[in-house]
PDB file of C-alpha atoms in Angstrom:
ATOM      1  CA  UNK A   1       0.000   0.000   0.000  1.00 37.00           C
ATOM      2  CA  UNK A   2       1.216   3.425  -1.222  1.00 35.00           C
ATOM      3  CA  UNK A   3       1.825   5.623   1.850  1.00 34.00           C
ATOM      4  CA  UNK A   4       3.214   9.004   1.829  1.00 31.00           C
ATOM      5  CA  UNK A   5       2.303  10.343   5.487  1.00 31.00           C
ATOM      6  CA  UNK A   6       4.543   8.662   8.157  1.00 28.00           C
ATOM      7  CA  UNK A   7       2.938   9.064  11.574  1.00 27.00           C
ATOM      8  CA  UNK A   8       3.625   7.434  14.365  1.00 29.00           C
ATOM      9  CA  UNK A   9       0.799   4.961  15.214  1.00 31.00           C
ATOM     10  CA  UNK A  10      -0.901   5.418  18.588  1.00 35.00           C
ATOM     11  CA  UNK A  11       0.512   3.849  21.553  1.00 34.00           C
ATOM     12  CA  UNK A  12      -0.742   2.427  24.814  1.00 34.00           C
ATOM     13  CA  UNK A  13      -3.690   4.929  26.664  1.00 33.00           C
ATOM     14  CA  UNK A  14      -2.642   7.248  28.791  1.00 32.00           C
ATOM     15  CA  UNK A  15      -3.780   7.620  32.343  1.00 37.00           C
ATOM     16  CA  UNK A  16      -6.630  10.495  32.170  1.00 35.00           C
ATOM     17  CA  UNK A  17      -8.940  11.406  34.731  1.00 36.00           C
ATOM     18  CA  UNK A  18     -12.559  10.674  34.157  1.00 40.00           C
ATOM     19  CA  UNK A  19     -14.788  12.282  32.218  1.00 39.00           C
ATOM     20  CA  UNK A  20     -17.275  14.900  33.160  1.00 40.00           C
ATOM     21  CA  UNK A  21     -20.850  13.098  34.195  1.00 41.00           C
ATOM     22  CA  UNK A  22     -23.609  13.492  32.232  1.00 42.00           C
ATOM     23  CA  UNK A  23     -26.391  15.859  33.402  1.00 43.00           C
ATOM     24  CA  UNK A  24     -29.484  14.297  34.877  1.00 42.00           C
ATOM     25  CA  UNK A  25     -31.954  12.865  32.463  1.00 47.00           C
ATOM     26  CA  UNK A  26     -29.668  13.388  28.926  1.00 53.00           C
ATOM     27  CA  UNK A  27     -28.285  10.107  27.802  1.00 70.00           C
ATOM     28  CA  UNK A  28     -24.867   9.979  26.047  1.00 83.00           C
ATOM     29  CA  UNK A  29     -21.643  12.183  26.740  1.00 88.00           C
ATOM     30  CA  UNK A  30     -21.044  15.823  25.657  1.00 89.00           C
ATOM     31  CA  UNK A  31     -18.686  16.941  22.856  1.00 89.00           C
ATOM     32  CA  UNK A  32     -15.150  17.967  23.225  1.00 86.00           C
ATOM     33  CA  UNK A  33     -14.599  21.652  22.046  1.00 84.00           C
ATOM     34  CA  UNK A  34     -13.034  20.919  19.144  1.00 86.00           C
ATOM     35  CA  UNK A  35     -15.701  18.645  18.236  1.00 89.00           C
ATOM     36  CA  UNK A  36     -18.370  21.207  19.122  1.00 90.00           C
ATOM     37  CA  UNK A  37     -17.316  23.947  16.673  1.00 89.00           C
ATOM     38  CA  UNK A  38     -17.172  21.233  14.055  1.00 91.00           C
ATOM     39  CA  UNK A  39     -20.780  19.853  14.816  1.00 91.00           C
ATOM     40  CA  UNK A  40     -22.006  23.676  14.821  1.00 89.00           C
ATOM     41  CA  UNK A  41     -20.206  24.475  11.653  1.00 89.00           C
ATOM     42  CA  UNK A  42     -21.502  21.064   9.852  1.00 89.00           C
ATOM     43  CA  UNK A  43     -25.575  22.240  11.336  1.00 87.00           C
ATOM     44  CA  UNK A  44     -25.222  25.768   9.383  1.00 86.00           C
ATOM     45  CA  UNK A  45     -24.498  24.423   6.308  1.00 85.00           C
ATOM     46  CA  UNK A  46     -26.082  20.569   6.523  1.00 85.00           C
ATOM     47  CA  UNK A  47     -24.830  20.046   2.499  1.00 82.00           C
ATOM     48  CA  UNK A  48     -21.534  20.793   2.880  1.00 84.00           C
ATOM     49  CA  UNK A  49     -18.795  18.119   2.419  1.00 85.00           C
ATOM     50  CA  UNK A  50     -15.973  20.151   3.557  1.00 85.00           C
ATOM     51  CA  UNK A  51     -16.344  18.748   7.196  1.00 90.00           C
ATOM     52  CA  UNK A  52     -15.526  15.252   5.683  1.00 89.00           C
ATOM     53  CA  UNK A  53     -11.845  13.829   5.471  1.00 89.00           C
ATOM     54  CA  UNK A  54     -10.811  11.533   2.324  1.00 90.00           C
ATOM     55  CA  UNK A  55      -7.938   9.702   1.690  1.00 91.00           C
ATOM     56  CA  UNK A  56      -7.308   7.725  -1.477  1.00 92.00           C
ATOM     57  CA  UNK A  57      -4.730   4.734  -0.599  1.00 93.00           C
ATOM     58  CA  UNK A  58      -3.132   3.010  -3.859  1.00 93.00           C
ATOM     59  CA  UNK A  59      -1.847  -0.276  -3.174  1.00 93.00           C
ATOM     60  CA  UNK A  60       1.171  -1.846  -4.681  1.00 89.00           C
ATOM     61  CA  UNK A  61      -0.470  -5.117  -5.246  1.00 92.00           C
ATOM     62  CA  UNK A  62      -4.018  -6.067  -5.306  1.00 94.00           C
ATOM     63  CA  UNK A  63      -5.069  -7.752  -2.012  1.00 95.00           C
ATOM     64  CA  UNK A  64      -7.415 -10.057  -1.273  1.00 95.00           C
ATOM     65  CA  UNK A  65     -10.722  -8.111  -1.539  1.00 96.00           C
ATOM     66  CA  UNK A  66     -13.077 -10.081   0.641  1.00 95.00           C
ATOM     67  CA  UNK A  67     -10.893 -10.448   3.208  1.00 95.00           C
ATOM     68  CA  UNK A  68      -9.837  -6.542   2.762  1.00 96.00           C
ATOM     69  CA  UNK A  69     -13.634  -5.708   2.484  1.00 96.00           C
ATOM     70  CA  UNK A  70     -14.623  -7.735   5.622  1.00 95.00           C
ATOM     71  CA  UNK A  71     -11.694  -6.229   7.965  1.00 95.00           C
ATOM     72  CA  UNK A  72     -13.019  -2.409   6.879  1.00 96.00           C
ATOM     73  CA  UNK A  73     -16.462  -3.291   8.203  1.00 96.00           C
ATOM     74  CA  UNK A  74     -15.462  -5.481  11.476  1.00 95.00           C
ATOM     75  CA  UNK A  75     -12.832  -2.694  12.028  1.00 94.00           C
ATOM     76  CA  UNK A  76     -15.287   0.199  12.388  1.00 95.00           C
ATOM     77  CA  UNK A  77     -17.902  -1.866  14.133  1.00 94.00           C
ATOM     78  CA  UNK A  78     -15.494  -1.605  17.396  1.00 93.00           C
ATOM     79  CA  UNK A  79     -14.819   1.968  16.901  1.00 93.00           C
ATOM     80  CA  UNK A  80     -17.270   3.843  19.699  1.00 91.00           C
ATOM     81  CA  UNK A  81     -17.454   6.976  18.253  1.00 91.00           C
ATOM     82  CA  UNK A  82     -18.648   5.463  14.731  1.00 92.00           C
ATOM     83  CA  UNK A  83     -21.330   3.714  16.451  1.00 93.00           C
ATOM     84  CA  UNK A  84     -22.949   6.472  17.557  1.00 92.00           C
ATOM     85  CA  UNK A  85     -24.723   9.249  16.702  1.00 92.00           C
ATOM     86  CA  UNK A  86     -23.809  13.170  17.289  1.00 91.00           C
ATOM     87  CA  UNK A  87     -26.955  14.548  18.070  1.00 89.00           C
ATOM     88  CA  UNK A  88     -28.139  18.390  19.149  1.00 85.00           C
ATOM     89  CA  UNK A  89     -29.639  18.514  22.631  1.00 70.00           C
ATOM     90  CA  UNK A  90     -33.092  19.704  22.505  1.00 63.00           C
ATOM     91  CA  UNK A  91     -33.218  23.336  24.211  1.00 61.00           C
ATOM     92  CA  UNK A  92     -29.763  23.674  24.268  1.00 60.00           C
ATOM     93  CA  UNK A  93     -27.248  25.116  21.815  1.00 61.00           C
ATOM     94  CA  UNK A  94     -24.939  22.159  23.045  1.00 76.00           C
ATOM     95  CA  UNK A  95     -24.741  18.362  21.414  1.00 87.00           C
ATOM     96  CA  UNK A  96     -24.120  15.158  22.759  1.00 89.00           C
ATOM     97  CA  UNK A  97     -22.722  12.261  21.524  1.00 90.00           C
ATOM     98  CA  UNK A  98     -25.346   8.708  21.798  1.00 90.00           C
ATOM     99  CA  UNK A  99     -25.306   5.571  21.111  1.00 92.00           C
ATOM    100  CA  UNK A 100     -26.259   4.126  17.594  1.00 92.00           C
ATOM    101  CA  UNK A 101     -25.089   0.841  15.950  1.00 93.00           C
ATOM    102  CA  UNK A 102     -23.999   0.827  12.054  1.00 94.00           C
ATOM    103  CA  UNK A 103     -22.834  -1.659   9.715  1.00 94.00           C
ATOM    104  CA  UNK A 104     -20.624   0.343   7.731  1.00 93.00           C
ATOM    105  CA  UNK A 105     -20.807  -1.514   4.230  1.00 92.00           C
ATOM    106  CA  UNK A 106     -17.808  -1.370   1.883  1.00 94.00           C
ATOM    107  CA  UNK A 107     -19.064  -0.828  -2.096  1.00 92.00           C
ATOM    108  CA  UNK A 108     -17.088  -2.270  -4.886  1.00 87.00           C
ATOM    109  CA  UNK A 109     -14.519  -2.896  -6.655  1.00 93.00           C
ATOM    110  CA  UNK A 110     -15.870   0.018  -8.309  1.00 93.00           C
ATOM    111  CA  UNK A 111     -14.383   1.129 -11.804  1.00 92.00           C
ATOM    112  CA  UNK A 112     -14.070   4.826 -12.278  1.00 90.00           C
ATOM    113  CA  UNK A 113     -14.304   6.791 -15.716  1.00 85.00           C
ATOM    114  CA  UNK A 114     -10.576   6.539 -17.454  1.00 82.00           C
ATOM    115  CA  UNK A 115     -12.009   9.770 -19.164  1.00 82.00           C
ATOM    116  CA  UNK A 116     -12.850  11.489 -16.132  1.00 85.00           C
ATOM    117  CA  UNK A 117     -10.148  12.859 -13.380  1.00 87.00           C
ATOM    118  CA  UNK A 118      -9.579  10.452 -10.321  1.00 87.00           C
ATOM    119  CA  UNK A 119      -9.461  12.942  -8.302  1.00 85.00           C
ATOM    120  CA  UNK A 120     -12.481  15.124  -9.581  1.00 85.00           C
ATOM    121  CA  UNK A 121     -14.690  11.246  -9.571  1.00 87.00           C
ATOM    122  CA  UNK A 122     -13.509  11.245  -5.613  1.00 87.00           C
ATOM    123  CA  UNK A 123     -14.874  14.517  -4.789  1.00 85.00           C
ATOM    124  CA  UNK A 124     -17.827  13.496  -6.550  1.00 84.00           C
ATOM    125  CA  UNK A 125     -18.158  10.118  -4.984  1.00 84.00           C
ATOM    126  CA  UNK A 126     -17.785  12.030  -1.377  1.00 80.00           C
ATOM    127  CA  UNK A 127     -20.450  14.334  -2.287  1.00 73.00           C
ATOM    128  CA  UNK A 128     -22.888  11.463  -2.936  1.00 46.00           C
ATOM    129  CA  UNK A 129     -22.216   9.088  -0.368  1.00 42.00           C
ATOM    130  CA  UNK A 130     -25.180   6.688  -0.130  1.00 37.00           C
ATOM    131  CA  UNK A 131     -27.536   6.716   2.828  1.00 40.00           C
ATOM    132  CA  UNK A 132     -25.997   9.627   4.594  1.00 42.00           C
ATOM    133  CA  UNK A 133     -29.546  11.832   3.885  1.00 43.00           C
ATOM    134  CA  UNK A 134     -31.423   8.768   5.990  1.00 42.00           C
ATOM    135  CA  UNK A 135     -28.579   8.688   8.905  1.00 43.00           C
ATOM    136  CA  UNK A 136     -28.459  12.758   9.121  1.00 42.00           C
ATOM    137  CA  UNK A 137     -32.111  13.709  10.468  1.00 40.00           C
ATOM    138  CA  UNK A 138     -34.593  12.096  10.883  1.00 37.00           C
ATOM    139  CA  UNK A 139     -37.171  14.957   9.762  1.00 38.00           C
ATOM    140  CA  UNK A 140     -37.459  18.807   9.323  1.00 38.00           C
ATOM    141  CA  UNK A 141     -38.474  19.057  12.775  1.00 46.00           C
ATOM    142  CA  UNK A 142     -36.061  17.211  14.695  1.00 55.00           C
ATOM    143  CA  UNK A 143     -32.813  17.705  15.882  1.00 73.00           C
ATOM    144  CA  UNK A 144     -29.789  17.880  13.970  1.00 82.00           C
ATOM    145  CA  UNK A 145     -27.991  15.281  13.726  1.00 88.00           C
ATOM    146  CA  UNK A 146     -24.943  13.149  12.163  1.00 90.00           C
ATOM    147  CA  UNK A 147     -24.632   9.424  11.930  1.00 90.00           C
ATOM    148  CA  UNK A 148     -23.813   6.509  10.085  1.00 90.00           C
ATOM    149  CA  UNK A 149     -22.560   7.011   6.792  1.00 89.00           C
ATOM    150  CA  UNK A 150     -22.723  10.596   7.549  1.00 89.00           C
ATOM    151  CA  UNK A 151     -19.651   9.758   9.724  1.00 93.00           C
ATOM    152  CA  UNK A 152     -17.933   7.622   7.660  1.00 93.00           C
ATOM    153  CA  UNK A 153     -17.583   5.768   3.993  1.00 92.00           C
ATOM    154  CA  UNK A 154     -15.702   3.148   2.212  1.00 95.00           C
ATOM    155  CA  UNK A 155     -15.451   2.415  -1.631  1.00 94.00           C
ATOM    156  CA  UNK A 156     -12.607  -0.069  -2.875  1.00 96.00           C
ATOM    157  CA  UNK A 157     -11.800   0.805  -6.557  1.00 95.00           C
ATOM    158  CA  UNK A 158     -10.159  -0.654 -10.277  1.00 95.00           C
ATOM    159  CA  UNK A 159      -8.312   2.320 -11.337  1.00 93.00           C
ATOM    160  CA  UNK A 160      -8.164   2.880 -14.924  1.00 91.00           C
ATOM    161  CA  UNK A 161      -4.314   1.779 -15.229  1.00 90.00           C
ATOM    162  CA  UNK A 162      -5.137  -1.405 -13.222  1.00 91.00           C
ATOM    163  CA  UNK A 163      -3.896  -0.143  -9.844  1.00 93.00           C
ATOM    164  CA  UNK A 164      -6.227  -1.375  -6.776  1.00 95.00           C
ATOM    165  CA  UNK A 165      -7.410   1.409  -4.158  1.00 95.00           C
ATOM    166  CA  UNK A 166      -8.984   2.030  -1.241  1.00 96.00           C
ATOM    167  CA  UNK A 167     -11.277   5.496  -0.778  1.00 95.00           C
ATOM    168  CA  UNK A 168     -12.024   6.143   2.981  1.00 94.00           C
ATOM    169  CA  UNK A 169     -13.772   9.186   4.227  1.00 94.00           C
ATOM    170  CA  UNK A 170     -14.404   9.935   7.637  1.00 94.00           C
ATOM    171  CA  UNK A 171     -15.870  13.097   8.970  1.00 94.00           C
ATOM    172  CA  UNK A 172     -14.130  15.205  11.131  1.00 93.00           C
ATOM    173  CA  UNK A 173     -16.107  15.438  13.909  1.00 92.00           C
ATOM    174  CA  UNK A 174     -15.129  11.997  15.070  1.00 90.00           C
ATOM    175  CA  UNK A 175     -11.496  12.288  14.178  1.00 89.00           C
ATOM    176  CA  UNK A 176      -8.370  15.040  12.703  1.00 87.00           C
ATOM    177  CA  UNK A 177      -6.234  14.195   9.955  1.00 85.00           C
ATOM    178  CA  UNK A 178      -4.106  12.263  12.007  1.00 87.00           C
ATOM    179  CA  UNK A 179      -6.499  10.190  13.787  1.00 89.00           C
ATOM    180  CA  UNK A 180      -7.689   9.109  10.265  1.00 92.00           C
ATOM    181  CA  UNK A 181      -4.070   7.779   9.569  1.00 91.00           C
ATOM    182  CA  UNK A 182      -4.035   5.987  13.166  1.00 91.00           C
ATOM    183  CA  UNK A 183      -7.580   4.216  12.080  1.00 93.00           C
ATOM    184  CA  UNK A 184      -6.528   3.246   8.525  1.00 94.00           C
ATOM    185  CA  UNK A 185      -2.783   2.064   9.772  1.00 93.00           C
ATOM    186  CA  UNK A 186      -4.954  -0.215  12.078  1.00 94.00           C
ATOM    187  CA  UNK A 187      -6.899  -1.186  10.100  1.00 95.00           C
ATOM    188  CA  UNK A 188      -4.361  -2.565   7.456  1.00 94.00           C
ATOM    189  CA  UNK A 189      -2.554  -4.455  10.585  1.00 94.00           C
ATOM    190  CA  UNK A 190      -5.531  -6.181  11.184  1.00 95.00           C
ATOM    191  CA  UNK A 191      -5.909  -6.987   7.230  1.00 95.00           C
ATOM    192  CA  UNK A 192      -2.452  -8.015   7.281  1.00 95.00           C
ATOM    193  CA  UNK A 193      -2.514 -10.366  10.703  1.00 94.00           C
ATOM    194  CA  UNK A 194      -5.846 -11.957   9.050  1.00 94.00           C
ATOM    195  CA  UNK A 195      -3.958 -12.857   5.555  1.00 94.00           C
ATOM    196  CA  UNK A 196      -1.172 -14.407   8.241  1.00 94.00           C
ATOM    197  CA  UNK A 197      -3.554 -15.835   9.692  1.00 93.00           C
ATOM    198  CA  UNK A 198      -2.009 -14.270  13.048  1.00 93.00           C
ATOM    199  CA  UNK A 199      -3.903 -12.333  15.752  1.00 91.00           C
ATOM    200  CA  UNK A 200      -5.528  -8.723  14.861  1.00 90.00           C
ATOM    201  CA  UNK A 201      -4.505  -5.976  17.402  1.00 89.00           C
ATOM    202  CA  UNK A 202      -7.442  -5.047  19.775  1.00 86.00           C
ATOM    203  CA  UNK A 203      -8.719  -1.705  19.012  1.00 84.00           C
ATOM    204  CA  UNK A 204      -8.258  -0.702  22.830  1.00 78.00           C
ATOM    205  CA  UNK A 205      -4.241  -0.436  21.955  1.00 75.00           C
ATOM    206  CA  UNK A 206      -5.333   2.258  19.622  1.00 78.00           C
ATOM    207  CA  UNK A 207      -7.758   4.366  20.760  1.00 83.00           C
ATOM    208  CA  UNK A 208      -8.956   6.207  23.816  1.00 81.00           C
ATOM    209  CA  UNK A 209     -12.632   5.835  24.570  1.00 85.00           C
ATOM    210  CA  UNK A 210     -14.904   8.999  24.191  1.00 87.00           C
ATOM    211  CA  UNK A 211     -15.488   9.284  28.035  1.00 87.00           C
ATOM    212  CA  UNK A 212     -10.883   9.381  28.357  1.00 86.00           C
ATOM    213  CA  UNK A 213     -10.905  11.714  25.565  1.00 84.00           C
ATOM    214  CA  UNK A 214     -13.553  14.049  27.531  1.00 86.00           C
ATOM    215  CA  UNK A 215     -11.327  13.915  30.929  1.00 87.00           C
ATOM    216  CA  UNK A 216      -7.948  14.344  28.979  1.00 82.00           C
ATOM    217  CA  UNK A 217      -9.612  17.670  27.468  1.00 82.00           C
ATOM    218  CA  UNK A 218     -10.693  18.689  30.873  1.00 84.00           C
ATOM    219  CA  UNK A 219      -7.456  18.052  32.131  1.00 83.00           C
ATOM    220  CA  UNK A 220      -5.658  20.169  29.301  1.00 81.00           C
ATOM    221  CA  UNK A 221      -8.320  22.921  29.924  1.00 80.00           C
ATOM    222  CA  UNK A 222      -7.181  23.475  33.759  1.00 81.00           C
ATOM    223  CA  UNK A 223      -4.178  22.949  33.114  1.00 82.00           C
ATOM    224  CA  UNK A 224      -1.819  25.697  34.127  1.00 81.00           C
ATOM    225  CA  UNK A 225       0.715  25.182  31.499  1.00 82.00           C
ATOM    226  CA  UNK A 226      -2.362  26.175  29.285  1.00 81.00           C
ATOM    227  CA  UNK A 227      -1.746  29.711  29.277  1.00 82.00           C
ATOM    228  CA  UNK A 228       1.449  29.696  28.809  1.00 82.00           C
ATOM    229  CA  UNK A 229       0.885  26.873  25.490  1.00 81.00           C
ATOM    230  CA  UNK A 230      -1.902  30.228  24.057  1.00 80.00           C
ATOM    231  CA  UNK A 231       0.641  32.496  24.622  1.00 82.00           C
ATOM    232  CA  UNK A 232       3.457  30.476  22.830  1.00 82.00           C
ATOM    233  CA  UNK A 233       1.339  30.235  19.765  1.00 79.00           C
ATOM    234  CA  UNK A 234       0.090  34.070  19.692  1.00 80.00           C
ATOM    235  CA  UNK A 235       3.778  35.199  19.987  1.00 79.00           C
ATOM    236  CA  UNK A 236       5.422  32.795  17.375  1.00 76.00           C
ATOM    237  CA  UNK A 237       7.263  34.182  14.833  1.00 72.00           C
ATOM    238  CA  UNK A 238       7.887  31.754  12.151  1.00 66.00           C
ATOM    239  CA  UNK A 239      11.253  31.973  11.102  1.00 61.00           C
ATOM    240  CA  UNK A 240      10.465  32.161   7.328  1.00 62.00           C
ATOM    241  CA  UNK A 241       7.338  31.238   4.850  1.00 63.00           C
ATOM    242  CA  UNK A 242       6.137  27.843   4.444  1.00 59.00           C
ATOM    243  CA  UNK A 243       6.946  26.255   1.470  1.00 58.00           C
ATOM    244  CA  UNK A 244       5.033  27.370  -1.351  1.00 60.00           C
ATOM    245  CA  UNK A 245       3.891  24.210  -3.506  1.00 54.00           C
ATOM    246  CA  UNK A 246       4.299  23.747  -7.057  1.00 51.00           C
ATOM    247  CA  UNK A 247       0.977  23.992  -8.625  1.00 47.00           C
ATOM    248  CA  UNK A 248      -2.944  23.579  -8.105  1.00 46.00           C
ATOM    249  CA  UNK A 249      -5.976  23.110  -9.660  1.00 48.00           C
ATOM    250  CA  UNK A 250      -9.309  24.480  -8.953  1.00 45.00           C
ATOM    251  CA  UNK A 251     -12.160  22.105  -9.650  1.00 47.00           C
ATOM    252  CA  UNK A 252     -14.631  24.151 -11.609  1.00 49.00           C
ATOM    253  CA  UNK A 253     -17.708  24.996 -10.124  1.00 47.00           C
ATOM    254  CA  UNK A 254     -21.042  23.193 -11.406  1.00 48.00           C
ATOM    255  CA  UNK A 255     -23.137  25.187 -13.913  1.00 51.00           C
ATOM    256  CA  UNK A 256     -26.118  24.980 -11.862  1.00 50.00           C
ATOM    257  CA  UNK A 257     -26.530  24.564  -8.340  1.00 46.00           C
ATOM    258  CA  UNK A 258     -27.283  20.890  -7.692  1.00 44.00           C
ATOM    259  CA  UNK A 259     -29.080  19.524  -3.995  1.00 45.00           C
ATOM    260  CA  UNK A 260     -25.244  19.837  -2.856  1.00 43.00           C
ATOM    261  CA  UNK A 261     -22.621  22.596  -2.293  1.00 40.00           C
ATOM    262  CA  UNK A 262     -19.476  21.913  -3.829  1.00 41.00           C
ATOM    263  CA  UNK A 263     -15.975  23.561  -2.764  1.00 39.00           C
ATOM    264  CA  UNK A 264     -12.721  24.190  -4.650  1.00 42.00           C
ATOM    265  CA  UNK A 265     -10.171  21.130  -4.557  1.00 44.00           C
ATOM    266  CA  UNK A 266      -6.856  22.021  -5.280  1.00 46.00           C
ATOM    267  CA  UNK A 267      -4.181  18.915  -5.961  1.00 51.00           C
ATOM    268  CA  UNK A 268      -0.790  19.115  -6.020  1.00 57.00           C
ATOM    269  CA  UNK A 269       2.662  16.619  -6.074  1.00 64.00           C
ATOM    270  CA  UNK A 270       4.985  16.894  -3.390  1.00 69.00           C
ATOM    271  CA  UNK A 271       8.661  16.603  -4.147  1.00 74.00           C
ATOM    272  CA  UNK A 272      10.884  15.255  -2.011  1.00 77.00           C
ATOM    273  CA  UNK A 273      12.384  18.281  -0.917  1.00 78.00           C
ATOM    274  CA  UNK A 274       9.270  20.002  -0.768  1.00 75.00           C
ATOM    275  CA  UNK A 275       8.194  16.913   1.614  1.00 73.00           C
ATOM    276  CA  UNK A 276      11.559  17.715   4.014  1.00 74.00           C
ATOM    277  CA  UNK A 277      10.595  21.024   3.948  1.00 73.00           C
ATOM    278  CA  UNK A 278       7.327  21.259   5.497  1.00 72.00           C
ATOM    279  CA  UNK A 279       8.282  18.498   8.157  1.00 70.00           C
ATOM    280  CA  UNK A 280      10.841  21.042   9.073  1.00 71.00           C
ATOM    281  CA  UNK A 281       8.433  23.922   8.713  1.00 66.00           C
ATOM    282  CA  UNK A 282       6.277  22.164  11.168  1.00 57.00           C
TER     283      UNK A 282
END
């Protein structure tokens, strides 16, 4: 499998303190910060797909599909937060996060258009991902709310010069860029330990539950390093310009508005140097 981000993979859970209880009567947990602003942003704009994160992984040689297909969906049926629902609270301007089983299914192979850009039929495919209108809301009237394939989808793909790949999206209210490598690296170690017929790693070595992730935000919160971490960032002076990259190009926009908002994508190649460069610059 083509890779071309190298982060570390998560190890054991840290010792946090617990998270903060739930108030009387709501069921589920509240939202981390970070997590709120995202759910907020997603709620004003409901069509947008800029909330979602896609990778495209190319593999070198073309696996075994069931088995490939079967690990996606057993993987993500042990992840908590993609078994539940994000869910406004009624009254409140607050959210909480419930419980609320999926199967996440995986579609293909599929075979993409030759004649049409890869990465323009991605986009595309995000934009339309199947059954994500159901999961959302259940009706005009009730709360907002994001779920299921909303949270997360899987295609496996043919590409048109016979290369195998593997689109996943997952939105980022459940997880940052890098969280989204840490699930797909685990997931391939499971894919590989079931072609090896060897034990899969237990998704507790990878992630912290959404109750530990609420008391290690408290804990950062009060904190009193915390001030001094805001002031470090609102007094850095970066020492020169990031990197500027090579080229880009702007998807063009649709010549009439569709049910869906669509955003500029810009692609671009990273050289080598370019590559040491913003490791450095970060």
């Amino acid at each position: 499998m083509t890779d071309q981000n190298h982060f570390p993979t998560a190890g054991p859970a840290p010792t946090v303190p617990p998270a903060p209880p739930s108030r009387d009567g709501e069921p589920g947990l509240p939202l981390t910060p970070g997590q709120m602003s995202v759910f907020l942003a997603q709620a004003a704009d409901p069509t947008s797909t800029r909330f979602q994160c896609a990778e495209l992984l190319v593999f070198d040689d073309r696996p075994d599909v069931a088995v490939l297909r079967a690990t996606v969906t057993d993987c993500l049926d042990q992840i908590e937060v993609l078994q539940s629902a994000v869910t406004a609270t009624p009254g409140d301007d607050g959210a909480r996060l419930v419980p609320h089983p999926h199967r996440y299914e995986v579609a293909g192979p599929l075979a993409p258009d030759g004649a049409v850009d890869l990465i323009d039929w991605c986009a595309a495919r995000i934009a339309v991902a199947p059954g994500d209108d159901a999961d959302r809301t259940s009706g005009v009237d009730a709360p907002f709310s994001l779920s299921g394939d909303m949270l997360s989808g899987h295609d496996l793909l043919d590409l048109p010069d016979g290369r195998f790949a593997w689109l996943a999206r997952f939105h980022h209210v459940i997880a940052d860029g890098f969280a989204v490598h840490v699930i797909i690296r685990w997931i391939a170690e499971c894919y590989t330990a079931r072609v090896a017929g060897a034990a899969s790693p237990g998704v507790a070595d990878r992630f912290l539950s959404h109750a530990e992730c609420l008391g290690q935000a408290a804990q950062a919160a009060s904190s009193p390093a915390r001030e001094a971490d805001l002031e470090y960032w609102r007094d850095l002076q970066f020492p020169a310009s990031p990197p500027v990259l090579a080229r880009h190009r702007p998807t063009p926009a649709p010549a009439a508005p569709g049910p869906r908002r669509t955003y500029p994508l810009a692609t671009t190649t990273l050289s080598p140097d370019d590559h040491r460069a913003l490791r450095t610059f970060a």
